[in-house]
Coordinates of C-alpha atoms in Angstrom, one line a residue:
M29 CA 0.0 0.0 0.0
D30 CA 1.4 3.4 -1.0
E31 CA 1.9 6.3 1.4
M32 CA -1.2 8.3 0.1
A33 CA -3.4 5.3 0.6
L34 CA -2.1 4.9 4.2
L35 CA -2.6 8.6 4.8
K36 CA -6.2 8.4 3.6
R37 CA -6.9 5.3 5.7
S38 CA -5.6 6.8 8.9
G39 CA -7.1 10.3 8.3
G40 CA -3.7 11.9 7.9
P41 CA -0.3 11.2 9.4
V42 CA -0.1 9.1 12.6
T43 CA 2.3 11.1 14.7
R44 CA 3.9 10.3 18.0
G45 CA 1.5 12.7 19.8
R46 CA -1.5 11.2 18.2
L47 CA -0.4 7.7 19.0
A48 CA 0.1 8.5 22.6
R49 CA -3.3 10.2 22.9
E50 CA -5.1 7.3 21.3
L51 CA -3.2 4.7 23.3
R52 CA -4.3 6.5 26.5
D53 CA -7.9 6.5 25.2
L54 CA -7.6 2.8 24.7
G55 CA -6.6 2.4 28.4
L56 CA -2.8 2.2 28.5
R57 CA -1.5 4.0 31.6
A58 CA 1.7 5.3 33.2
G59 CA 3.6 2.5 35.0
D60 CA 2.2 -0.3 32.8
I61 CA 4.2 -3.3 32.0
V62 CA 3.0 -4.1 28.5
M63 CA 3.8 -6.7 25.9
F64 CA 2.8 -5.4 22.5
H65 CA 2.3 -6.8 19.0
T66 CA 2.0 -4.4 16.1
E67 CA 1.0 -4.5 12.5
M68 CA 2.3 -1.2 11.1
S69 CA 0.3 -1.2 7.9
A70 CA -2.9 -1.5 9.8
I71 CA -2.2 1.7 11.8
G72 CA -1.8 3.9 8.6
Y73 CA 1.0 6.2 7.7
V74 CA 3.2 6.4 10.9
A75 CA 5.4 9.4 10.6
G76 CA 8.9 8.1 11.6
G77 CA 8.1 4.4 11.6
P78 CA 9.0 2.1 14.5
P79 CA 10.9 4.7 16.6
T80 CA 7.7 6.8 16.6
V81 CA 5.6 3.8 17.9
I82 CA 8.1 3.0 20.6
G83 CA 8.4 6.6 21.5
A84 CA 4.7 7.0 21.9
L85 CA 4.4 3.8 24.0
R86 CA 7.2 5.1 26.2
D87 CA 5.5 8.5 26.5
V88 CA 2.4 6.8 27.8
V89 CA 3.9 4.2 30.2
G90 CA 6.5 6.7 31.4
E91 CA 9.7 6.1 33.2
R92 CA 8.1 3.5 35.6
G93 CA 6.7 1.5 32.7
T94 CA 8.2 -1.3 30.7
L95 CA 7.7 -2.5 27.1
M96 CA 8.1 -6.1 26.0
V97 CA 8.1 -7.9 22.6
T98 CA 8.6 -11.4 21.4
C99 CA 11.7 -11.8 19.3
G100 CA 12.7 -15.3 18.3
W101 CA 15.8 -15.6 16.1
N102 CA 15.5 -14.8 12.4
D103 CA 18.5 -16.8 11.3
A104 CA 18.1 -19.8 13.6
P105 CA 18.9 -23.3 12.1
P106 CA 15.7 -24.9 10.7
Y107 CA 13.8 -27.3 12.8
D108 CA 14.2 -30.0 10.1
L109 CA 18.0 -29.8 10.1
T110 CA 18.2 -33.4 11.1
D111 CA 16.4 -34.4 7.8
W112 CA 19.1 -32.8 5.6
P113 CA 21.8 -34.8 3.9
Q114 CA 24.6 -35.6 6.5
A115 CA 27.2 -33.5 4.7
W116 CA 24.9 -30.4 4.8
Q117 CA 24.2 -31.0 8.5
D118 CA 27.9 -31.3 9.2
A119 CA 28.6 -28.0 7.5
V120 CA 26.0 -26.1 9.4
R121 CA 27.0 -27.7 12.7
A122 CA 30.6 -26.8 12.1
Q123 CA 30.1 -23.1 11.3
H124 CA 26.6 -21.8 12.1
P125 CA 27.2 -18.9 14.5
A126 CA 25.8 -19.2 18.0
Y127 CA 22.8 -17.2 19.1
D128 CA 23.9 -13.8 20.3
P129 CA 21.3 -11.7 22.2
V130 CA 23.1 -8.6 21.0
L131 CA 23.7 -9.4 17.3
S132 CA 21.1 -12.0 16.3
E133 CA 18.2 -10.4 14.6
A134 CA 14.6 -10.8 15.8
D135 CA 12.4 -13.0 13.6
H136 CA 11.3 -10.8 10.6
A137 CA 7.9 -12.6 10.7
Y138 CA 7.1 -10.6 13.8
G139 CA 7.3 -7.3 12.0
R140 CA 9.7 -4.4 12.4
L141 CA 9.0 -3.5 16.0
P142 CA 10.7 -6.4 17.9
E143 CA 14.0 -5.7 16.1
A144 CA 13.7 -2.0 16.8
L145 CA 12.9 -2.5 20.5
R146 CA 15.6 -5.1 21.1
R147 CA 18.2 -2.8 19.6
W148 CA 17.0 0.2 21.7
P149 CA 19.6 1.5 24.2
G150 CA 19.0 -0.2 27.5
A151 CA 16.9 -3.0 26.2
V152 CA 17.3 -6.5 27.7
R153 CA 16.9 -9.7 25.7
S154 CA 16.3 -13.1 27.1
R155 CA 18.8 -15.9 26.6
H156 CA 16.6 -18.4 24.8
P157 CA 17.5 -18.5 21.0
D158 CA 14.1 -19.7 19.7
A159 CA 11.4 -18.5 22.1
G160 CA 13.2 -15.3 23.2
F161 CA 11.8 -12.0 24.2
A162 CA 13.1 -8.4 24.8
A163 CA 12.1 -5.7 27.1
L164 CA 12.8 -2.0 27.8
G165 CA 12.2 -0.3 31.1
P166 CA 12.8 -0.8 34.9
A167 CA 11.2 -4.3 34.9
A168 CA 13.1 -5.5 31.9
A169 CA 15.8 -7.5 33.7
A170 CA 13.3 -9.2 35.9
L171 CA 11.0 -10.1 33.0
M172 CA 13.9 -11.6 31.0
A173 CA 15.8 -13.3 33.9
D174 CA 16.8 -17.0 33.7
H175 CA 14.6 -17.8 30.7
P176 CA 14.3 -21.6 30.9
W177 CA 16.0 -23.5 28.2
D178 CA 13.2 -26.1 28.2
D179 CA 9.5 -25.3 28.4
P180 CA 10.4 -21.7 27.5
H181 CA 6.7 -20.7 27.4
G182 CA 5.8 -22.2 30.8
P183 CA 6.5 -21.5 34.4
D184 CA 9.4 -19.1 35.0
S185 CA 9.3 -17.9 31.4
P186 CA 9.1 -14.2 30.6
L187 CA 5.4 -14.8 29.9
A188 CA 5.0 -16.2 33.4
H189 CA 6.8 -13.1 34.8
L190 CA 4.6 -10.8 32.8
V191 CA 1.5 -12.4 34.4
A192 CA 3.0 -12.4 37.9
M193 CA 3.9 -8.7 37.6
G194 CA 0.4 -7.7 36.6
G195 CA 1.4 -6.9 33.0
R196 CA -0.9 -6.2 30.1
V197 CA -0.9 -7.2 26.4
L198 CA -1.5 -4.7 23.6
L199 CA -2.5 -5.7 20.1
L200 CA -1.7 -2.5 18.2
G201 CA -3.4 -3.3 14.9
A202 CA -2.2 -6.9 15.2
P203 CA -4.7 -9.7 14.6
L204 CA -6.2 -11.5 17.6
D205 CA -4.4 -14.7 16.6
S206 CA -1.0 -13.0 17.4
L207 CA -1.8 -13.2 21.1
T208 CA 1.5 -15.0 22.0
L209 CA 0.6 -15.1 25.7
L210 CA -1.8 -17.9 24.9
H211 CA 1.2 -20.1 24.3
H212 CA 1.8 -19.7 28.0
A213 CA -1.8 -20.9 28.6
E214 CA -1.1 -23.9 26.4
A215 CA 2.1 -24.7 28.3
L216 CA 0.1 -24.6 31.6
A217 CA -3.1 -26.3 30.5
D218 CA -3.8 -29.9 31.7
A219 CA -5.5 -31.3 28.6
P220 CA -5.0 -34.6 26.6
G221 CA -2.9 -34.7 23.5
K222 CA -0.4 -31.9 24.3
R223 CA 2.2 -31.9 21.6
F224 CA 5.9 -31.1 22.0
V225 CA 8.9 -30.6 19.8
E226 CA 12.6 -31.0 20.2
Y227 CA 15.2 -29.2 18.2
E228 CA 18.9 -28.2 18.4
Q229 CA 20.4 -24.7 18.1
P230 CA 23.9 -23.4 18.8
I231 CA 24.4 -21.2 21.9
T232 CA 27.4 -20.0 23.9
V233 CA 28.2 -21.7 27.2
E234 CA 31.2 -20.4 29.2
G235 CA 32.7 -18.9 26.1
E236 CA 32.3 -22.0 23.9
R237 CA 29.9 -22.5 21.0
V238 CA 27.8 -25.6 21.7
W239 CA 24.8 -27.2 20.2
R240 CA 22.0 -27.7 22.7
R241 CA 18.8 -29.7 22.5
F242 CA 15.6 -27.8 23.5
R243 CA 12.1 -29.1 24.3
D244 CA 9.0 -27.0 24.1
I245 CA 5.3 -27.2 23.3
D246 CA 4.7 -27.2 19.5
S247 CA 4.1 -23.5 19.1
S248 CA 4.4 -23.7 15.3
D249 CA 1.8 -26.4 14.3
G250 CA -0.2 -26.1 17.6
A251 CA 0.3 -27.5 21.1
F252 CA -3.1 -29.3 20.7
D253 CA -5.3 -30.6 17.9
Y254 CA -8.0 -28.0 18.0
S255 CA -9.9 -29.3 15.0
S256 CA -12.8 -30.7 17.0
V257 CA -13.5 -27.3 18.7
V258 CA -12.3 -24.7 16.2
P259 CA -14.1 -24.2 12.9
E260 CA -12.0 -25.1 9.8
G261 CA -10.1 -22.1 8.5
R262 CA -10.1 -20.3 11.9
W263 CA -7.0 -20.0 14.1
P264 CA -7.4 -21.3 17.6
F265 CA -6.0 -18.2 19.3
E266 CA -8.4 -15.9 17.4
V267 CA -11.3 -18.0 18.6
I268 CA -10.1 -18.0 22.2
A269 CA -9.5 -14.2 22.0
R270 CA -13.0 -13.6 20.6
D271 CA -14.6 -15.7 23.3
M272 CA -12.6 -13.8 25.9
L273 CA -13.8 -10.4 24.5
A274 CA -17.4 -11.8 24.4
A275 CA -17.0 -12.7 28.1
G276 CA -16.1 -9.1 28.9
F277 CA -12.3 -9.4 29.1
G278 CA -10.2 -6.8 27.3
D279 CA -10.8 -3.4 25.8
E280 CA -11.2 -2.4 22.1
G281 CA -10.5 0.9 20.4
T282 CA -9.0 2.5 17.3
V283 CA -5.4 3.7 17.2
G284 CA -4.6 5.4 13.9
A285 CA -6.6 3.4 11.5
A286 CA -6.1 0.2 13.4
R287 CA -8.6 -1.8 15.5
S288 CA -6.6 -2.4 18.6
H289 CA -7.1 -4.4 21.8
L290 CA -5.7 -4.2 25.4
F291 CA -5.8 -7.2 27.7
E292 CA -4.8 -8.0 31.3
A293 CA -2.1 -10.7 31.1
R294 CA -3.4 -12.5 34.1
E295 CA -6.9 -12.7 32.6
V296 CA -5.6 -13.9 29.2
A297 CA -3.6 -16.7 30.9
S298 CA -6.4 -17.9 33.2
F299 CA -9.1 -17.7 30.5
G300 CA -6.9 -19.5 28.1
V301 CA -6.1 -22.3 30.5
A302 CA -9.7 -22.7 31.4
W303 CA -10.9 -22.6 27.7
I304 CA -8.4 -25.2 26.6
E305 CA -9.0 -27.6 29.5
E306 CA -12.8 -27.3 29.2
K307 CA -13.0 -27.6 25.4
L308 CA -10.4 -30.4 25.0
A309 CA -11.3 -32.4 28.2
G310 CA -13.1 -35.1 26.3
V311 CA -10.9 -35.1 23.2
S312 CA -9.0 -38.3 22.6
P313 CA -5.3 -37.8 22.3

């Protein structure tokens, strides 16, 4: 979409001041710890791009507030590395650089904001190469601390810390199915047929590059088979989020041209766990 089309959609340029005002109207407040997901094109023409969005968010949450994003690792070895011809595997294992929280780019699939935030002066990035997060603000170090190598969406993860700290989740033009915190609900839920994956990635341990094996819920293809409770063609997280909104949890509003949502992290986690356990209780694994 060209700039003029974006300008028309958003009723003119979306400036830092306008973003801050409309974020406050949505319910974001000073001192908030907020994990945010953003779809820039949905907002309209943002004058200044990602730094403008981050600046507006910081204006609203203030010096006591903290911002958080999901990062991942854009250049991580593929999950199916073990299916490659042995010579190809050997070449990658011998020379693929280790994950570096400072240098390794955030997954481009998450948009421009995670990379911008994790490179911001003072930002803290978690140590997990695949399920990593980054945060900026006084609670950043505590949110990112000791990210578990295994079960990185579960207890003691940055997502768990977000919930424990009374954090919030902002979908700034991002679709409801981008509600990453629901992976935490999947990790906690006691329901049949939970699916896990194992994979290897290079990290640095005591100054040495080593390949480590990781275990996590299957966050790519789904931690559960939702086909019996989610209509075909719908994403499970979208369905859960819409049910949550219908039950009165979360706020909706418009920021720029984007329909946006603000949730309480604790409510997302508890609602998600209850939804999964109730809907999948009788499903055969």
